[in-house]
């Protein structure tokens, strides 16, 4: 049973998760009841569309048997001894915790626990000083009385030895067909063996090796493929597709072998070396300005990196830098403009709002005291 302590924090409890925020965000927290609790949705609703107005908050969303956690400010989330708080985060702290059946999730302010009676809560919006949530994991339900024990079945005859599997496979529920007894006077009297139980997962073959490590960055999931690989996959999966050069009416050939694509970690190829001494890797999008603001959020993987600079001649959101594979582009979004200088050429101003491709060594001048040079990404990123 979910319970809470009466208080002032705006609190939402649903089957999907929990959201706790400051008292002035009660209307926004209530609006999340009709929305999903994905990270971009929670951030957009609680910030009212302006990340500079994002309040302290904690959000926990159930994802299978895992809890997706976001915390900002003086709140803490505890999951069976695992604690996450947002005191030292510039924007918010994000973490994942594996839940076991019966796990307890606590969301409360940092410091001494509040005193008072705990009240039960089935779900909805309340004002609290902390909430204790007991999620129901997928495939589980409330505990039921144990059934009377049944006698164990007679042991089955051992299965005949078989050759090792050629792939790392899992067989579930397969049964061996019944074998008729041989005819004749010399036939043995032993009854045929009963069906063996489901086979356990076979061990991987000796030549099997794990795929490459996945980039720890949340912007990549390790499954990126090239256009050529995608075309090969579509050709291999096309039903009834005959190989090139097969004469009409010829019987179909054996299906082509399965194309296995290794998981290749994706790392930034370029970075911005600011004249302040800071080096910013460009993974996907970077916004530079005095107080950069996100205009559109299409998912947590599309959230740009925000680079704040202290320069009165730099606009609030001055420059956007994007990387797509080996192509790097910049877009001027400022009032005072941005100069692009290439080796051996006279600096030229960027057209405001126009995407311009840049290369290694190009220098972008945002003001008299701030430049950004396109350089290779550091190896340690």
XYZ file of C-alpha atoms in Angstrom, residues 21-183:
163
model
C 7.771 19.063 -6.735
C 7.559 22.426 -4.993
C 4.188 23.707 -3.655
C 3.792 26.269 -6.482
C 3.783 23.479 -9.106
C 0.597 21.759 -7.887
C -1.295 22.523 -11.138
C 1.599 21.220 -13.278
C 1.940 18.056 -11.174
C -1.817 17.463 -11.502
C -1.547 17.906 -15.300
C 1.002 15.062 -15.432
C -1.736 12.685 -14.293
C -3.054 12.665 -17.872
C 0.426 12.483 -19.441
C 3.181 9.892 -19.549
C 6.009 10.288 -17.047
C 8.855 10.172 -19.571
C 11.752 12.495 -18.713
C 11.114 15.079 -21.516
C 7.413 15.317 -20.591
C 8.087 15.855 -16.876
C 10.770 18.476 -17.576
C 8.655 20.360 -20.121
C 5.530 20.468 -17.926
C 7.259 21.375 -14.647
C 9.448 24.062 -16.299
C 6.441 25.571 -18.107
C 8.484 25.472 -21.309
C 11.467 27.395 -19.877
C 14.348 25.386 -18.407
C 15.447 28.446 -16.441
C 12.194 28.132 -14.447
C 12.610 24.403 -13.726
C 11.847 23.878 -10.000
C 13.185 21.289 -7.582
C 11.540 17.965 -8.323
C 11.870 14.184 -8.132
C 10.312 11.798 -10.635
C 10.326 7.982 -10.570
C 8.899 6.033 -13.535
C 8.394 2.257 -13.629
C 9.956 0.662 -16.718
C 9.555 -3.117 -16.559
C 11.595 -4.151 -13.525
C 13.587 -0.901 -13.400
C 12.944 2.502 -11.869
C 13.956 5.524 -13.988
C 14.873 8.320 -11.562
C 15.251 12.102 -12.099
C 16.073 14.386 -9.156
C 16.783 18.130 -8.984
C 17.550 20.137 -5.859
C 17.007 19.164 -2.226
C 15.029 15.954 -2.741
C 16.181 12.358 -2.410
C 14.903 9.066 -3.859
C 15.665 5.853 -1.955
C 15.169 2.386 -3.457
C 16.060 -0.498 -1.099
C 19.164 1.270 0.238
C 20.074 2.958 -3.086
C 19.793 6.756 -2.743
C 19.857 9.511 -5.405
C 19.652 13.263 -4.730
C 20.017 16.376 -6.888
C 22.102 18.697 -4.735
C 25.221 18.771 -6.937
C 23.542 18.635 -10.373
C 23.613 21.629 -12.712
C 20.243 20.612 -14.196
C 19.187 17.273 -12.683
C 20.562 13.866 -11.676
C 19.400 10.834 -13.661
C 19.782 7.211 -12.501
C 18.312 3.729 -12.932
C 17.634 1.195 -10.154
C 16.659 -2.461 -10.577
C 13.534 -3.350 -8.596
C 12.889 -6.663 -6.890
C 9.411 -7.956 -5.973
C 8.203 -6.047 -2.941
C 10.613 -3.136 -3.498
C 9.883 0.114 -1.671
C 10.532 3.532 -3.265
C 10.757 6.544 -0.934
C 10.729 10.187 -2.118
C 11.297 12.871 0.503
C 13.140 16.136 1.200
C 16.769 15.906 2.303
C 17.379 16.148 6.028
C 15.532 14.801 9.025
C 12.327 12.893 8.177
C 9.080 14.708 8.799
C 6.966 13.711 11.785
C 3.323 12.806 11.605
C 0.949 9.959 10.815
C 1.312 8.138 7.489
C -1.882 8.171 5.424
C -2.789 5.524 2.814
C -2.998 6.564 -0.839
C -4.288 4.486 -3.741
C -3.350 7.142 -6.310
C -3.894 10.776 -7.252
C -2.580 14.236 -6.326
C -1.923 15.297 -2.728
C 0.256 17.698 -0.746
C 2.862 15.721 1.156
C 6.113 15.841 3.088
C 7.242 12.554 1.552
C 5.740 9.486 -0.082
C 6.416 5.734 0.144
C 5.499 3.944 -3.087
C 5.327 0.177 -3.574
C 5.248 -0.435 -7.344
C 3.670 -3.529 -8.848
C 6.195 -5.007 -11.262
C 5.170 -6.430 -14.640
C 4.089 -10.052 -14.317
C 3.593 -9.831 -10.530
C 0.580 -9.207 -8.346
C -0.359 -9.035 -4.705
C 0.770 -12.085 -2.678
C -1.758 -14.939 -2.385
C -1.879 -17.856 0.095
C 0.375 -20.719 -0.892
C -1.395 -23.772 -2.317
C -1.162 -27.185 -0.679
C 2.021 -29.001 -1.686
C 1.642 -31.629 -4.379
C 3.724 -34.808 -4.583
C 6.688 -34.469 -6.911
C 6.328 -36.165 -10.317
C 8.297 -39.349 -10.962
C 11.752 -38.672 -12.361
C 11.940 -38.718 -16.132
C 14.393 -40.909 -17.967
C 17.537 -39.056 -19.048
C 17.406 -37.636 -22.538
C 19.654 -39.053 -25.210
C 22.867 -37.059 -25.764
C 22.689 -34.584 -28.620
C 25.106 -32.409 -30.537
C 25.742 -28.912 -29.155
C 23.690 -26.105 -30.672
C 25.353 -24.072 -33.416
C 24.041 -20.828 -31.974
C 23.431 -19.344 -28.550
C 19.722 -20.252 -28.347
C 17.066 -20.859 -25.710
C 14.514 -23.668 -26.208
C 11.277 -23.442 -24.261
C 8.478 -25.989 -24.046
C 9.846 -28.308 -26.761
C 8.939 -31.979 -26.485
C 10.468 -35.029 -28.150
C 7.910 -37.027 -30.242
C 6.938 -40.438 -28.898
C 8.974 -43.296 -30.402
C 6.940 -46.435 -31.254
C 8.368 -49.647 -29.748
C 10.097 -51.980 -32.224
C 8.155 -55.008 -33.402
